[in-house]
JSON list of C-alpha atoms in Angstrom, two decimals:
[
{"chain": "A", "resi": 285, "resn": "UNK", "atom": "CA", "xyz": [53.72, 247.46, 182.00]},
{"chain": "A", "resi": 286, "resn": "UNK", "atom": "CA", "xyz": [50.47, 248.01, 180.08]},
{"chain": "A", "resi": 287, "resn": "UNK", "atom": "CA", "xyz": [49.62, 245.45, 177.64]},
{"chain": "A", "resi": 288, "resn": "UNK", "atom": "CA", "xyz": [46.78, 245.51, 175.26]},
{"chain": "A", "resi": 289, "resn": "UNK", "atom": "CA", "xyz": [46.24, 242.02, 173.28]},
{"chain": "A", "resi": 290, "resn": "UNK", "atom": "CA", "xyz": [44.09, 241.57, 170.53]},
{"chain": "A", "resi": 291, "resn": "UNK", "atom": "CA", "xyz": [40.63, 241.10, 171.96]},
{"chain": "A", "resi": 292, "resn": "UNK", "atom": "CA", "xyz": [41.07, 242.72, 174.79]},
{"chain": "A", "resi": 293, "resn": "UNK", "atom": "CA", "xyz": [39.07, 239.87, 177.41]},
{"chain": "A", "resi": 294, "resn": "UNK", "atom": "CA", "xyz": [37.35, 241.77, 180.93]},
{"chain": "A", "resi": 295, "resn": "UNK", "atom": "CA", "xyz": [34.45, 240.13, 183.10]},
{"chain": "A", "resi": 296, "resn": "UNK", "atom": "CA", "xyz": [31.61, 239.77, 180.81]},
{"chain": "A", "resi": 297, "resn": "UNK", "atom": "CA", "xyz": [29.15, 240.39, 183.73]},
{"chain": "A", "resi": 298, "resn": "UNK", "atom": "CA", "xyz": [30.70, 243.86, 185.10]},
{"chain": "A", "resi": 299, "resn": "UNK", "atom": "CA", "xyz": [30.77, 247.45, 183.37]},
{"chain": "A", "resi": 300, "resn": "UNK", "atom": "CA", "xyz": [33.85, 248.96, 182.23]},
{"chain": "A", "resi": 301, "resn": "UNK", "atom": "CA", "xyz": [34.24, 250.92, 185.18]},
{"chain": "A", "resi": 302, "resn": "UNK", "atom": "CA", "xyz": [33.96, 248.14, 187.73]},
{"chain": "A", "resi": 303, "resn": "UNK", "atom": "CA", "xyz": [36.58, 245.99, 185.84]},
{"chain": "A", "resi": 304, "resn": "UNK", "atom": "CA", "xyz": [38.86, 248.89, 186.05]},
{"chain": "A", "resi": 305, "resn": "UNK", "atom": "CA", "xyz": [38.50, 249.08, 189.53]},
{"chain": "A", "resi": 306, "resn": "UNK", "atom": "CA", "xyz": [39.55, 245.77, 189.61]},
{"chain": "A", "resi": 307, "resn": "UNK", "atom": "CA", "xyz": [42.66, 245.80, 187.60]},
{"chain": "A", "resi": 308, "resn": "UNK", "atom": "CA", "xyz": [43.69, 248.74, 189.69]},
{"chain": "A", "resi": 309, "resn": "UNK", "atom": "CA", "xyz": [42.75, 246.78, 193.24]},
{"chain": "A", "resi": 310, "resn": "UNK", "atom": "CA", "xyz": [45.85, 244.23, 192.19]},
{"chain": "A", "resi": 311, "resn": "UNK", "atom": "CA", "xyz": [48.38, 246.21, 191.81]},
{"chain": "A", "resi": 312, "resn": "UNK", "atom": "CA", "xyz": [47.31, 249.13, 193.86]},
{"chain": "A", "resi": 313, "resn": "UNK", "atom": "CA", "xyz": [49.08, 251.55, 191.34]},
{"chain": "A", "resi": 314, "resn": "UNK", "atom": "CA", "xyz": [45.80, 253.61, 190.26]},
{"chain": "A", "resi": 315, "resn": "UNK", "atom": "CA", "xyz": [42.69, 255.25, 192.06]},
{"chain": "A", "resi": 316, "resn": "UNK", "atom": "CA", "xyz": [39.29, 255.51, 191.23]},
{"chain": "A", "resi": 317, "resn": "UNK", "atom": "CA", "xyz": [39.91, 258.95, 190.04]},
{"chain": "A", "resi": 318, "resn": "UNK", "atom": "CA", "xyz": [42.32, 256.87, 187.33]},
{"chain": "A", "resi": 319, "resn": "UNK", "atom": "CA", "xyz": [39.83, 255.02, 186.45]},
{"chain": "A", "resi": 320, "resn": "UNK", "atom": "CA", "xyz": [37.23, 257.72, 185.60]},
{"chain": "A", "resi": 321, "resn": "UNK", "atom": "CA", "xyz": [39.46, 259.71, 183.66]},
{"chain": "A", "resi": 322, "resn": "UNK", "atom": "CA", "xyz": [40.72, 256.57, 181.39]},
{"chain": "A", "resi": 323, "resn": "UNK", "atom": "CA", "xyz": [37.52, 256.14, 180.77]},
{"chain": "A", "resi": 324, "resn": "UNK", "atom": "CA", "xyz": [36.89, 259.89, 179.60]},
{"chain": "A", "resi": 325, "resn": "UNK", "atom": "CA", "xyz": [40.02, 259.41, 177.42]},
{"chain": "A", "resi": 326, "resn": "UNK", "atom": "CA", "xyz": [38.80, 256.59, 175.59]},
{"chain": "A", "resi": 327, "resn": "UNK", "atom": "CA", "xyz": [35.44, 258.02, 174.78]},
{"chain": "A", "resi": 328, "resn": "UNK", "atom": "CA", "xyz": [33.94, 255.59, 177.40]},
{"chain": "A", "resi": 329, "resn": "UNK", "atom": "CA", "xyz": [30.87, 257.01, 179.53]},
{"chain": "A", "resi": 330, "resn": "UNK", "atom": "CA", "xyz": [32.23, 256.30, 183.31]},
{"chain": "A", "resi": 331, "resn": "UNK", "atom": "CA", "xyz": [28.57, 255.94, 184.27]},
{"chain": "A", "resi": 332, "resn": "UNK", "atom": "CA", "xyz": [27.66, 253.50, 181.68]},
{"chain": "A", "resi": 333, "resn": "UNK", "atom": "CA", "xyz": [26.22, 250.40, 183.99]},
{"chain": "A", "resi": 334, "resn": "UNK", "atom": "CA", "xyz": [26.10, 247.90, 181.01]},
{"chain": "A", "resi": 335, "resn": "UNK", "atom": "CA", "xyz": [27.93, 244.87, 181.58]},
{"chain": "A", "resi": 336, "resn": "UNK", "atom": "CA", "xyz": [31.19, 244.19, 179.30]},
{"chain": "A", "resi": 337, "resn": "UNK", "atom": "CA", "xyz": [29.54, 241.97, 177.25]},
{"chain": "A", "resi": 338, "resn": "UNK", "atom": "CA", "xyz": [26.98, 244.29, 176.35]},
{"chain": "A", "resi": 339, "resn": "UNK", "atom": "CA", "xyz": [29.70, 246.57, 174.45]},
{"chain": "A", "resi": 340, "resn": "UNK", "atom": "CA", "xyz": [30.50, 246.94, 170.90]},
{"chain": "A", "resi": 341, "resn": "UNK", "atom": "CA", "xyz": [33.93, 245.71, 169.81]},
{"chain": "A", "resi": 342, "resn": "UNK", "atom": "CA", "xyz": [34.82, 249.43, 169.31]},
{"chain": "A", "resi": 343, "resn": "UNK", "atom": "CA", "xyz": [34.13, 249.85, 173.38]},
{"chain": "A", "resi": 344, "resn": "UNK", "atom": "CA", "xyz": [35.54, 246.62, 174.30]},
{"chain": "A", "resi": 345, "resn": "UNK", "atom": "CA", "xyz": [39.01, 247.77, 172.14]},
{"chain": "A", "resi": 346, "resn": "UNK", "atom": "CA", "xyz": [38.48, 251.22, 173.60]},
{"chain": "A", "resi": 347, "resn": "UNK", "atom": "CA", "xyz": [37.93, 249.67, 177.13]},
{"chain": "A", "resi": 348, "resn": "UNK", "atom": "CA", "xyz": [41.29, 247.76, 176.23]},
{"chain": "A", "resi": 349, "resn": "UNK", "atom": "CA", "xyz": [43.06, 250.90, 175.99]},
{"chain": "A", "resi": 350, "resn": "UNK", "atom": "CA", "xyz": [41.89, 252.19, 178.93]},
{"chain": "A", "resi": 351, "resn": "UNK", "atom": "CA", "xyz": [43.19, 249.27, 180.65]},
{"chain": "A", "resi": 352, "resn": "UNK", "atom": "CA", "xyz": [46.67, 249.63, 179.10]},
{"chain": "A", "resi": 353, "resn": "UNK", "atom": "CA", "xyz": [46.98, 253.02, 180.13]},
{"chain": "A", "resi": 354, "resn": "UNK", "atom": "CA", "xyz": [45.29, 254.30, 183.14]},
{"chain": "A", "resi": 355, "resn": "UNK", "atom": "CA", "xyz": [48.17, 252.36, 185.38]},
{"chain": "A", "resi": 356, "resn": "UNK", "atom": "CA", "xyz": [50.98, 255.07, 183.97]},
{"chain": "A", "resi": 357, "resn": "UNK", "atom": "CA", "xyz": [53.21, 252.63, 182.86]},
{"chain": "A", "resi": 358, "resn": "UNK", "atom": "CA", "xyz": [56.68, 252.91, 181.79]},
{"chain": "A", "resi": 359, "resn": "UNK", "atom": "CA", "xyz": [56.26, 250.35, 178.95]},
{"chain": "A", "resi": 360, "resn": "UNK", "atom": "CA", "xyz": [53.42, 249.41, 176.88]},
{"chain": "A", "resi": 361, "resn": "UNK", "atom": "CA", "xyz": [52.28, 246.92, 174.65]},
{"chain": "A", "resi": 362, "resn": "UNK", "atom": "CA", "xyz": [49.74, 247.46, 172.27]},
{"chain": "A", "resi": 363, "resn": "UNK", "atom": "CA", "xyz": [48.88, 244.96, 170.08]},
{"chain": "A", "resi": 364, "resn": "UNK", "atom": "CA", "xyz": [46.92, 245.79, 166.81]},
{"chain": "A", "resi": 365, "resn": "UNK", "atom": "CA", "xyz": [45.72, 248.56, 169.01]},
{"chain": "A", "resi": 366, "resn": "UNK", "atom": "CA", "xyz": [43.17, 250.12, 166.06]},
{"chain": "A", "resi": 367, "resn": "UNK", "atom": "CA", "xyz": [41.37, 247.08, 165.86]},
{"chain": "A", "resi": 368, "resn": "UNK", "atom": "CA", "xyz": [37.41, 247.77, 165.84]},
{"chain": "A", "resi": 369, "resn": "UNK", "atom": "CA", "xyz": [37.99, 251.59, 165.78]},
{"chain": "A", "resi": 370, "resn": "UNK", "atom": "CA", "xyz": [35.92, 253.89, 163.77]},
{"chain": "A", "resi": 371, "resn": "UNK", "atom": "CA", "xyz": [37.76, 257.24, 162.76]},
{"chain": "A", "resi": 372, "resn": "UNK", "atom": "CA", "xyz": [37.44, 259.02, 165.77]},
{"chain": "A", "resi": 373, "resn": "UNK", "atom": "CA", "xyz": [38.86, 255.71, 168.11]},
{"chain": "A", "resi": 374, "resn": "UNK", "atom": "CA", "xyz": [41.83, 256.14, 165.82]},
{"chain": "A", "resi": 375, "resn": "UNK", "atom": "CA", "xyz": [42.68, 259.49, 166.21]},
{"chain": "A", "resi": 376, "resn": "UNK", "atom": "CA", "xyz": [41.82, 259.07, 169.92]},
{"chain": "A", "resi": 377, "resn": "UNK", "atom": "CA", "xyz": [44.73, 256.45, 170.20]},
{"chain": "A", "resi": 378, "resn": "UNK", "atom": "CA", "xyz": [47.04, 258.72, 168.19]},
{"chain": "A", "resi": 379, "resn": "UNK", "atom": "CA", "xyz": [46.41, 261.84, 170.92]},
{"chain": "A", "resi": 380, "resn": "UNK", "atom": "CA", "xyz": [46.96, 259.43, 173.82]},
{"chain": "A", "resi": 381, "resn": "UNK", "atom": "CA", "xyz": [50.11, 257.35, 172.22]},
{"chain": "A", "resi": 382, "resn": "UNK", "atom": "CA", "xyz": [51.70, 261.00, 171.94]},
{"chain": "A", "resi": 383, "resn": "UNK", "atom": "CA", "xyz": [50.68, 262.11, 175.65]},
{"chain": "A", "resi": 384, "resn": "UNK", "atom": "CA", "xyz": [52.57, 259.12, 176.15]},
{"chain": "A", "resi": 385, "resn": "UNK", "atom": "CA", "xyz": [55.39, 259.46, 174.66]},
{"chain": "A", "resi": 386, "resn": "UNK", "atom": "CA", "xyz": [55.33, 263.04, 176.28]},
{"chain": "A", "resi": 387, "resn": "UNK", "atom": "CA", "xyz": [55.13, 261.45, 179.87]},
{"chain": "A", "resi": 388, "resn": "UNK", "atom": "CA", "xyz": [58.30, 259.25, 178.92]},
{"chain": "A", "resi": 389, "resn": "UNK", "atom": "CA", "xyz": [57.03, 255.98, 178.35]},
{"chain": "A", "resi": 390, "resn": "UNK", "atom": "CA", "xyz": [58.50, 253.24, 175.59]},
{"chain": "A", "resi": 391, "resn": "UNK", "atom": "CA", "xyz": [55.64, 252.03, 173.37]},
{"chain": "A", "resi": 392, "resn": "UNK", "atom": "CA", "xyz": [55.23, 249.03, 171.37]},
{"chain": "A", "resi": 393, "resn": "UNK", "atom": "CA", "xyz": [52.68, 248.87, 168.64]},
{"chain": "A", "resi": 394, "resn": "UNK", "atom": "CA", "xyz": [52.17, 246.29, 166.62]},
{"chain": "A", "resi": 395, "resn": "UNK", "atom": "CA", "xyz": [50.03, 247.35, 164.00]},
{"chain": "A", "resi": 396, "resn": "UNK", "atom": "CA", "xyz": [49.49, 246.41, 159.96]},
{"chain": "A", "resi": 397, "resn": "UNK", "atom": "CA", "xyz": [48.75, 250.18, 159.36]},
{"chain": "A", "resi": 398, "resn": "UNK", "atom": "CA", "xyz": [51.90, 251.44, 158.08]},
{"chain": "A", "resi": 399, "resn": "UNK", "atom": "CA", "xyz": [50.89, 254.76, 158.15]},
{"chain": "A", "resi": 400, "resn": "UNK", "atom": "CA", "xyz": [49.89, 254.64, 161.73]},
{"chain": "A", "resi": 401, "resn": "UNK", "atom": "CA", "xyz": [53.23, 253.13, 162.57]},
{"chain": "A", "resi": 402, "resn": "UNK", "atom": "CA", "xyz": [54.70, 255.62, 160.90]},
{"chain": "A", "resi": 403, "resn": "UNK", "atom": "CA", "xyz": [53.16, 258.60, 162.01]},
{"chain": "A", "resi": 404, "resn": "UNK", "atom": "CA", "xyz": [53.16, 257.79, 165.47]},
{"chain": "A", "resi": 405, "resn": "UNK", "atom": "CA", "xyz": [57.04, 255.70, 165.44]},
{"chain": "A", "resi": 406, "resn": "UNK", "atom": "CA", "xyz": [60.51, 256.38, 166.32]},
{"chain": "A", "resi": 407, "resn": "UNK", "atom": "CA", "xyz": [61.69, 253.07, 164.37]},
{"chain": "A", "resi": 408, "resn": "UNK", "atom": "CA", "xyz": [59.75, 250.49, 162.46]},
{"chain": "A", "resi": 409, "resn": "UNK", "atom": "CA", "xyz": [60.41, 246.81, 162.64]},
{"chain": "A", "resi": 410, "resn": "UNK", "atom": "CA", "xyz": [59.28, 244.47, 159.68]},
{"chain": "A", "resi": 411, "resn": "UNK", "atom": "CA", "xyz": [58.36, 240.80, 161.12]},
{"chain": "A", "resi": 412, "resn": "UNK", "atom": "CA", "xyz": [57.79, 238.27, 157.99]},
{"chain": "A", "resi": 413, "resn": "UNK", "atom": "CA", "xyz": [57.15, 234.16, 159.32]},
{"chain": "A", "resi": 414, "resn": "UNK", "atom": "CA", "xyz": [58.23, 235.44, 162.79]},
{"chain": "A", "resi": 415, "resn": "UNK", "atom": "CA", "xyz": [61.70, 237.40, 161.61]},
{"chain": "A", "resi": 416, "resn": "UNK", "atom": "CA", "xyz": [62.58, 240.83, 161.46]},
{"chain": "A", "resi": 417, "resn": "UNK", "atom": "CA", "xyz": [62.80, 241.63, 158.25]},
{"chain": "A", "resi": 418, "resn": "UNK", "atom": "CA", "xyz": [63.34, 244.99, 157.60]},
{"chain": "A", "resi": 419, "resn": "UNK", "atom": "CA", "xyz": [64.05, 248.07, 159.93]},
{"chain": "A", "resi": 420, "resn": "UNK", "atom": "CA", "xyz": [63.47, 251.87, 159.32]},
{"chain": "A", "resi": 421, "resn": "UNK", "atom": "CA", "xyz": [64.63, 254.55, 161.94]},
{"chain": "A", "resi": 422, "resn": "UNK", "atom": "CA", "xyz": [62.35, 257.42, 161.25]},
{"chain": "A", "resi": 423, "resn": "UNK", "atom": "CA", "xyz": [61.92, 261.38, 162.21]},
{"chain": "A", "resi": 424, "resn": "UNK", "atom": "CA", "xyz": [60.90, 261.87, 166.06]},
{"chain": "A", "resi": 425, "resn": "UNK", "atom": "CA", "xyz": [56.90, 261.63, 165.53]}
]
């Protein structure tokens, strides 16, 4: 699973490269030729030696992303996943929620952009005070 929380959190004191490398060292899944290119997808420079905390919030929600996705997972979480993005970040996350979806996987976006959602969903799901409260079933995106 690839999960992306608001305020995405990595080790202040590494760059985004070397806490990639470490996510993938746990589970083994990806290589460091995974890492490189989810950093290319994101708009992240893989050479970039500044340490995490160093980053804007648009790099630390693009780093985020990265982290979500380089794994290949099946399922994916992505909370508020436009958060800190400047035009380009969002149509960034639009191209790599539809490769995505192209590669198989189920996605999850939580999201107050309703045109996002909508653009990008098969079905939208309305949560009011922790309920759904509403459900749409929409044209494949």
């Amino acid at each position: 699973m690839g999960l992306l929380l608001e305020g995405p959190a990595f080790l202040a004191d590494r760059s985004g490269r070397d806490n990639l490398r470490l996510l993938a060292s746990i589970k083994g899944l990806a290589n460091e030729d995974d890492c490189l290119a989810a950093l290319r997808d994101v708009g992240l420079d893989p050479d970039d030696r500044r340490p995490y905390r160093k980053y804007s919030l648009g790099m630390k929600q693009r780093l985020g992303i990265a982290g979500a996705l380089f794994e290949r997972p099946s399922l994916l979480l992505l909370d508020e996943p436009t958060n800190a993005l400047d035009a380009d970040g969002v149509e960034m996350l639009k191209r790599l929620v539809r490769r995505e979806q192209r590669r198989g996987a189920t996605i999850v976006l939580a999201c107050h952009a309703a045109d996002i959602l909508r653009e990008l969903s098969h079905e939208v799901y309305h949560i009011a005070e922790g309920r759904i409260d509403g459900h749409e079933e929409l044209r494949q995106p």
